mmCIF file of C-alpha atoms in Angstrom:
data_model
loop_
_atom_site.group_PDB
_atom_site.id
_atom_site.type_symbol
_atom_site.label_atom_id
_atom_site.label_comp_id
_atom_site.label_asym_id
_atom_site.label_seq_id
_atom_site.Cartn_x
_atom_site.Cartn_y
_atom_site.Cartn_z
ATOM 1 C CA MET A 1 117.713 85.096 100.390
ATOM 2 C CA ASN A 2 117.723 88.804 99.824
ATOM 3 C CA GLN A 3 119.566 90.174 102.842
ATOM 4 C CA ARG A 4 121.319 93.000 101.031
ATOM 5 C CA GLN A 5 124.755 91.589 101.797
ATOM 6 C CA GLY A 6 126.595 92.709 98.706
ATOM 7 C CA VAL A 7 128.803 95.394 100.174
ATOM 8 C CA THR A 8 129.087 94.702 103.894
ATOM 9 C CA ASP A 9 132.045 93.303 105.771
ATOM 10 C CA ALA A 10 130.018 90.905 107.919
ATOM 11 C CA GLY A 11 128.158 87.895 106.547
ATOM 12 C CA GLU A 12 124.739 89.078 107.736
ATOM 13 C CA PRO A 13 122.452 92.093 107.392
ATOM 14 C CA GLY A 14 123.810 95.134 109.157
ATOM 15 C CA GLY A 15 127.470 94.157 108.911
ATOM 16 C CA ALA A 16 130.135 96.316 110.477
ATOM 17 C CA LYS A 17 130.385 98.962 107.759
ATOM 18 C CA PRO A 18 130.350 99.321 103.974
ATOM 19 C CA ARG A 19 133.449 98.210 102.131
ATOM 20 C CA ARG A 20 135.275 100.757 100.076
ATOM 21 C CA LEU A 21 133.896 100.264 96.612
ATOM 22 C CA GLY A 22 136.711 101.826 94.658
ATOM 23 C CA LYS A 23 136.089 103.743 91.437
ATOM 24 C CA ASN A 24 135.977 101.262 88.622
ATOM 25 C CA GLY A 25 133.522 102.666 86.134
ATOM 26 C CA ASP A 26 129.870 101.973 85.369
ATOM 27 C CA GLY A 27 129.695 98.173 85.108
ATOM 28 C CA ALA A 28 126.518 96.305 86.055
ATOM 29 C CA GLU A 29 128.171 94.606 89.030
ATOM 30 C CA ARG A 30 129.382 97.938 90.347
ATOM 31 C CA HIS A 31 125.932 99.489 89.909
ATOM 32 C CA GLU A 32 124.455 96.624 91.927
ATOM 33 C CA ALA A 33 126.979 97.194 94.735
ATOM 34 C CA ILE A 34 126.238 100.936 94.802
ATOM 35 C CA TYR A 35 122.488 100.292 94.773
ATOM 36 C CA ARG A 36 122.840 98.013 97.808
ATOM 37 C CA THR A 37 125.117 100.488 99.572
ATOM 38 C CA ILE A 38 122.620 103.335 99.191
ATOM 39 C CA SER A 39 119.696 101.076 100.078
ATOM 40 C CA ASP A 40 121.460 99.923 103.246
ATOM 41 C CA ALA A 41 122.276 103.523 104.206
ATOM 42 C CA ILE A 42 118.583 104.423 103.914
ATOM 43 C CA ILE A 43 117.333 101.422 105.878
ATOM 44 C CA GLU A 44 120.006 101.891 108.548
ATOM 45 C CA HIS A 45 118.951 105.549 108.875
ATOM 46 C CA ARG A 46 122.390 106.902 107.962
ATOM 47 C CA LEU A 47 120.572 108.658 105.132
ATOM 48 C CA LYS A 48 117.518 110.115 106.831
ATOM 49 C CA PRO A 49 114.053 110.706 105.365
ATOM 50 C CA GLY A 50 113.928 113.928 103.384
ATOM 51 C CA ALA A 51 117.700 113.981 102.770
ATOM 52 C CA ARG A 52 118.448 115.176 99.235
ATOM 53 C CA LEU A 53 120.386 112.823 96.990
ATOM 54 C CA ARG A 54 122.067 115.025 94.403
ATOM 55 C CA GLU A 55 123.125 113.184 91.279
ATOM 56 C CA ASP A 56 126.363 115.133 90.924
ATOM 57 C CA ALA A 57 127.346 114.519 94.555
ATOM 58 C CA LEU A 58 126.628 110.779 94.329
ATOM 59 C CA ALA A 59 128.495 110.558 91.019
ATOM 60 C CA GLU A 60 131.520 112.202 92.627
ATOM 61 C CA VAL A 61 131.356 110.008 95.761
ATOM 62 C CA PHE A 62 131.105 106.727 93.870
ATOM 63 C CA GLY A 63 133.106 107.685 90.779
ATOM 64 C CA ILE A 64 130.407 106.814 88.238
ATOM 65 C CA SER A 65 128.506 108.827 85.666
ATOM 66 C CA ARG A 66 125.398 110.822 86.489
ATOM 67 C CA THR A 67 123.552 108.566 84.056
ATOM 68 C CA GLY A 68 124.557 105.581 86.179
ATOM 69 C CA VAL A 69 123.466 107.366 89.355
ATOM 70 C CA ARG A 70 120.127 108.241 87.751
ATOM 71 C CA LYS A 71 119.444 104.590 86.946
ATOM 72 C CA ILE A 72 120.208 103.556 90.515
ATOM 73 C CA LEU A 73 117.958 106.274 91.941
ATOM 74 C CA GLN A 74 115.147 105.229 89.595
ATOM 75 C CA ARG A 75 115.466 101.662 90.851
ATOM 76 C CA LEU A 76 115.305 102.853 94.469
ATOM 77 C CA ALA A 77 112.280 104.966 93.561
ATOM 78 C CA LEU A 78 110.504 101.871 92.248
ATOM 79 C CA GLU A 79 111.001 100.337 95.702
ATOM 80 C CA GLN A 80 109.712 103.615 97.203
ATOM 81 C CA LEU A 81 112.868 104.135 99.242
ATOM 82 C CA VAL A 82 113.611 107.259 97.183
ATOM 83 C CA THR A 83 111.243 109.954 95.940
ATOM 84 C CA LEU A 84 111.912 111.653 92.592
ATOM 85 C CA THR A 85 110.471 115.176 92.277
ATOM 86 C CA PRO A 86 110.548 117.239 89.047
ATOM 87 C CA ARG A 87 113.024 120.130 89.221
ATOM 88 C CA ARG A 88 114.031 119.127 92.756
ATOM 89 C CA GLY A 89 115.597 115.750 92.145
ATOM 90 C CA ALA A 90 115.838 112.767 94.442
ATOM 91 C CA SER A 91 115.420 112.537 98.185
ATOM 92 C CA VAL A 92 115.050 109.759 100.716
ATOM 93 C CA THR A 93 111.370 108.938 101.028
ATOM 94 C CA ARG A 94 109.671 110.366 104.100
ATOM 95 C CA PRO A 95 106.891 107.911 104.956
ATOM 96 C CA THR A 96 103.588 109.372 106.084
ATOM 97 C CA ALA A 97 101.271 107.876 108.691
ATOM 98 C CA GLU A 98 98.904 106.796 105.914
ATOM 99 C CA GLU A 99 101.698 105.112 103.956
ATOM 100 C CA ALA A 100 102.890 103.310 107.078
ATOM 101 C CA LYS A 101 99.378 102.000 107.659
ATOM 102 C CA ASP A 102 99.089 100.868 104.028
ATOM 103 C CA VAL A 103 102.397 99.006 104.177
ATOM 104 C CA PHE A 104 101.503 97.094 107.325
ATOM 105 C CA ASP A 105 97.980 96.396 106.052
ATOM 106 C CA ALA A 106 99.526 94.900 102.916
ATOM 107 C CA ARG A 107 101.890 92.813 105.010
ATOM 108 C CA GLN A 108 98.941 91.530 107.024
ATOM 109 C CA MET A 109 97.142 90.366 103.903
ATOM 110 C CA VAL A 110 100.152 88.779 102.219
ATOM 111 C CA GLU A 111 102.232 87.350 105.055
ATOM 112 C CA CYS A 112 99.302 85.942 107.006
ATOM 113 C CA GLY A 113 98.058 84.314 103.816
ATOM 114 C CA LEU A 114 101.402 82.564 103.323
ATOM 115 C CA MET A 115 101.627 80.980 106.767
ATOM 116 C CA PRO A 116 99.596 77.790 106.064
ATOM 117 C CA GLU A 117 101.809 76.961 103.089
ATOM 118 C CA VAL A 118 104.990 77.706 105.052
ATOM 119 C CA ALA A 119 103.759 75.421 107.855
ATOM 120 C CA ARG A 120 103.137 72.672 105.309
ATOM 121 C CA ARG A 121 106.510 72.980 103.554
ATOM 122 C CA ILE A 122 108.948 73.888 106.353
ATOM 123 C CA LYS A 123 111.858 71.490 106.947
ATOM 124 C CA PRO A 124 114.098 70.933 110.021
ATOM 125 C CA ASP A 125 116.973 72.798 108.329
ATOM 126 C CA ASP A 126 114.647 75.750 107.731
ATOM 127 C CA VAL A 127 113.647 75.767 111.394
ATOM 128 C CA ARG A 128 117.294 75.842 112.485
ATOM 129 C CA GLU A 129 118.016 78.695 110.075
ATOM 130 C CA LEU A 130 115.040 80.729 111.310
ATOM 131 C CA ARG A 131 115.931 80.174 114.963
ATOM 132 C CA ASP A 132 119.465 81.401 114.272
ATOM 133 C CA MET A 133 118.101 84.520 112.584
ATOM 134 C CA ALA A 134 115.770 85.162 115.528
ATOM 135 C CA ARG A 135 118.673 84.726 117.953
ATOM 136 C CA ARG A 136 120.830 87.263 116.107
ATOM 137 C CA GLU A 137 117.931 89.723 116.074
ATOM 138 C CA ARG A 138 117.491 89.403 119.860
ATOM 139 C CA GLU A 139 121.216 89.874 120.401
ATOM 140 C CA ALA A 140 121.234 93.009 118.243
ATOM 141 C CA LEU A 141 118.346 94.505 120.227
ATOM 142 C CA LYS A 142 119.968 93.592 123.531
ATOM 143 C CA SER A 143 123.203 95.316 122.514
ATOM 144 C CA GLY A 144 121.365 98.430 121.319
ATOM 145 C CA GLU A 145 122.001 97.878 117.600
ATOM 146 C CA GLN A 146 118.559 99.026 116.494
ATOM 147 C CA SER A 147 119.323 99.406 112.798
ATOM 148 C CA ARG A 148 120.899 95.961 112.611
ATOM 149 C CA ALA A 149 117.956 94.441 114.469
ATOM 150 C CA ILE A 150 115.531 96.059 112.011
ATOM 151 C CA LYS A 151 117.415 94.570 109.059
ATOM 152 C CA LEU A 152 117.558 91.135 110.684
ATOM 153 C CA SER A 153 113.823 91.249 111.384
ATOM 154 C CA ALA A 154 113.125 92.152 107.756
ATOM 155 C CA ALA A 155 115.378 89.320 106.586
ATOM 156 C CA PHE A 156 113.496 86.893 108.845
ATOM 157 C CA HIS A 157 110.139 87.849 107.327
ATOM 158 C CA GLU A 158 111.544 87.681 103.795
ATOM 159 C CA ARG A 159 112.887 84.206 104.470
ATOM 160 C CA LEU A 160 109.518 83.051 105.788
ATOM 161 C CA ALA A 161 107.868 84.248 102.572
ATOM 162 C CA GLN A 162 110.457 82.434 100.481
ATOM 163 C CA LEU A 163 109.703 79.183 102.333
ATOM 164 C CA SER A 164 106.144 79.355 100.971
ATOM 165 C CA GLY A 165 107.542 78.460 97.546
ATOM 166 C CA ASN A 166 105.802 81.401 95.869
ATOM 167 C CA ALA A 167 108.651 83.481 94.426
ATOM 168 C CA THR A 168 106.379 86.300 93.229
ATOM 169 C CA LEU A 169 104.791 86.884 96.625
ATOM 170 C CA ALA A 170 108.148 86.447 98.358
ATOM 171 C CA ALA A 171 109.620 89.241 96.207
ATOM 172 C CA PHE A 172 106.657 91.463 97.085
ATOM 173 C CA VAL A 173 107.141 90.743 100.791
ATOM 174 C CA GLY A 174 110.808 91.696 100.351
ATOM 175 C CA GLN A 175 109.769 95.102 98.977
ATOM 176 C CA LEU A 176 107.270 95.610 101.788
ATOM 177 C CA CYS A 177 109.921 94.687 104.348
ATOM 178 C CA SER A 178 112.326 97.244 102.877
ATOM 179 C CA ARG A 179 109.665 99.932 103.235
ATOM 180 C CA SER A 180 108.827 98.702 106.726
ATOM 181 C CA SER A 181 112.495 98.922 107.698
ATOM 182 C CA LEU A 182 112.543 102.589 106.722
ATOM 183 C CA ILE A 183 109.293 103.207 108.608
ATOM 184 C CA LEU A 184 110.647 101.463 111.728
ATOM 185 C CA ALA A 185 113.985 103.265 111.541
ATOM 186 C CA VAL A 186 112.162 106.594 111.514
ATOM 187 C CA TYR A 187 109.100 106.049 113.669
ATOM 188 C CA GLY A 188 109.894 102.976 115.776
ATOM 189 C CA SER A 189 110.693 103.002 119.481
ATOM 190 C CA SER A 190 114.293 102.648 120.580
ATOM 191 C CA GLY A 191 115.262 99.277 122.029
ATOM 192 C CA HIS A 192 112.501 97.161 120.510
ATOM 193 C CA LEU A 193 110.662 96.637 117.248
ATOM 194 C CA GLY A 194 107.114 96.969 118.531
ATOM 195 C CA CYS A 195 106.888 93.304 119.514
ATOM 196 C CA GLU A 196 108.186 90.982 122.204
ATOM 197 C CA SER A 197 111.721 89.686 121.667
ATOM 198 C CA HIS A 198 110.468 86.094 121.680
ATOM 199 C CA ASP A 199 107.745 86.672 119.046
ATOM 200 C CA HIS A 200 109.700 85.176 116.185
ATOM 201 C CA ASP A 201 110.617 82.107 118.246
ATOM 202 C CA ASP A 202 106.959 81.559 119.120
ATOM 203 C CA LEU A 203 105.998 81.840 115.452
ATOM 204 C CA ILE A 204 108.678 79.324 114.485
ATOM 205 C CA GLY A 205 107.233 76.923 117.034
ATOM 206 C CA PHE A 206 103.790 77.002 115.396
ATOM 207 C CA LEU A 207 105.305 76.522 111.956
ATOM 208 C CA GLU A 208 107.517 73.662 113.115
ATOM 209 C CA ALA A 209 104.422 71.963 114.529
ATOM 210 C CA GLY A 210 102.692 72.335 111.158
ATOM 211 C CA ASP A 211 99.964 74.494 112.725
ATOM 212 C CA GLY A 212 99.261 76.934 109.909
ATOM 213 C CA GLU A 213 96.106 78.270 111.550
ATOM 214 C CA ARG A 214 97.843 79.328 114.756
ATOM 215 C CA ALA A 215 100.818 80.653 112.783
ATOM 216 C CA THR A 216 98.442 82.806 110.724
ATOM 217 C CA ALA A 217 96.734 84.224 113.811
ATOM 218 C CA PHE A 218 100.065 84.858 115.525
ATOM 219 C CA MET A 219 101.515 86.608 112.484
ATOM 220 C CA GLY A 220 98.469 88.887 112.398
ATOM 221 C CA ARG A 221 98.912 89.884 116.048
ATOM 222 C CA HIS A 222 102.654 90.276 115.559
ATOM 223 C CA LEU A 223 102.317 92.726 112.638
ATOM 224 C CA LYS A 224 99.526 94.672 114.369
ATOM 225 C CA ALA A 225 101.742 95.108 117.431
ATOM 226 C CA ILE A 226 104.577 96.490 115.316
ATOM 227 C CA ALA A 227 102.273 98.932 113.518
ATOM 228 C CA ALA A 228 100.704 100.050 116.805
ATOM 229 C CA SER A 229 104.140 100.854 118.260
ATOM 230 C CA LEU A 230 104.956 103.484 115.639
ATOM 231 C CA SER A 231 105.174 107.106 116.725
ATOM 232 C CA ILE A 232 104.837 109.428 113.731
ATOM 233 C CA ILE A 233 106.927 112.521 114.479
ATOM 234 C CA GLU A 234 108.227 114.783 111.724
ATOM 235 C CA GLU A 235 111.960 115.492 111.618
ATOM 236 C CA GLU A 236 113.785 118.449 110.126
ATOM 237 C CA GLN A 237 115.619 117.723 106.905
ATOM 238 C CA GLU A 238 119.391 117.473 107.025
ATOM 239 C CA ALA A 239 122.033 117.803 104.336
ATOM 240 C CA PRO A 240 123.881 114.477 104.417
ATOM 241 C CA ASP A 241 127.675 114.178 104.272
ATOM 242 C CA LEU A 242 127.854 111.533 101.535
ATOM 243 C CA HIS A 243 131.592 110.922 101.891
ATOM 244 C CA GLN A 244 131.220 110.164 105.589
ATOM 245 C CA ILE A 245 128.077 108.043 105.157
ATOM 246 C CA PHE A 246 129.581 105.831 102.466
ATOM 247 C CA ASN A 247 133.090 105.816 103.969
ATOM 248 C CA LEU A 248 134.641 106.974 100.661
#
């Protein structure tokens, strides 16, 4: 399950804080850890939309070459978490209202289409896992940990897609959920994710009962409610303190 856990202290999305990564060169494992650290910072809104990501500053913070930083930024750009602009460099993607609509429309088409297969394949162990994820999401919202709740919600939807057995579509849902997390972090309402706190539990109930038709309809309403809750308000760009953000 892709929960972006590689560099957090806690064993779940949105762990306490990034671990110190050290400065051990440009190995593939280190690049992966740095990629996840930057990705988490974007999704958790520590790096805000529009924030510039200078290659030299990131290279200095993480102790790797600018070539290594460039590769990581290109990977983030492929996921549309980072925007690369000629002569200006990289910046955290600032989603537009149209892009937000496109992302949630895509999720409607893909995730709703997967529900009948998930309902057919789901096992008791899967149900217990999903209920635990939904519980942790509710607890995060109740305690005011909005960024953690957003990540847990994304992980829940990714896991559902994986249970369909279609690895290609599950990977696509993972990308859409990453983009949705950024959209929610920026334009979502504080204290909830645009849906009722029991929504995921209700959905699990339909899947556990093997009712793919009702699960499909519920997923559609669920995603529409999230999209409808967004409030698109532009923010001024800020210059991020990379040392403070990455705790290095």
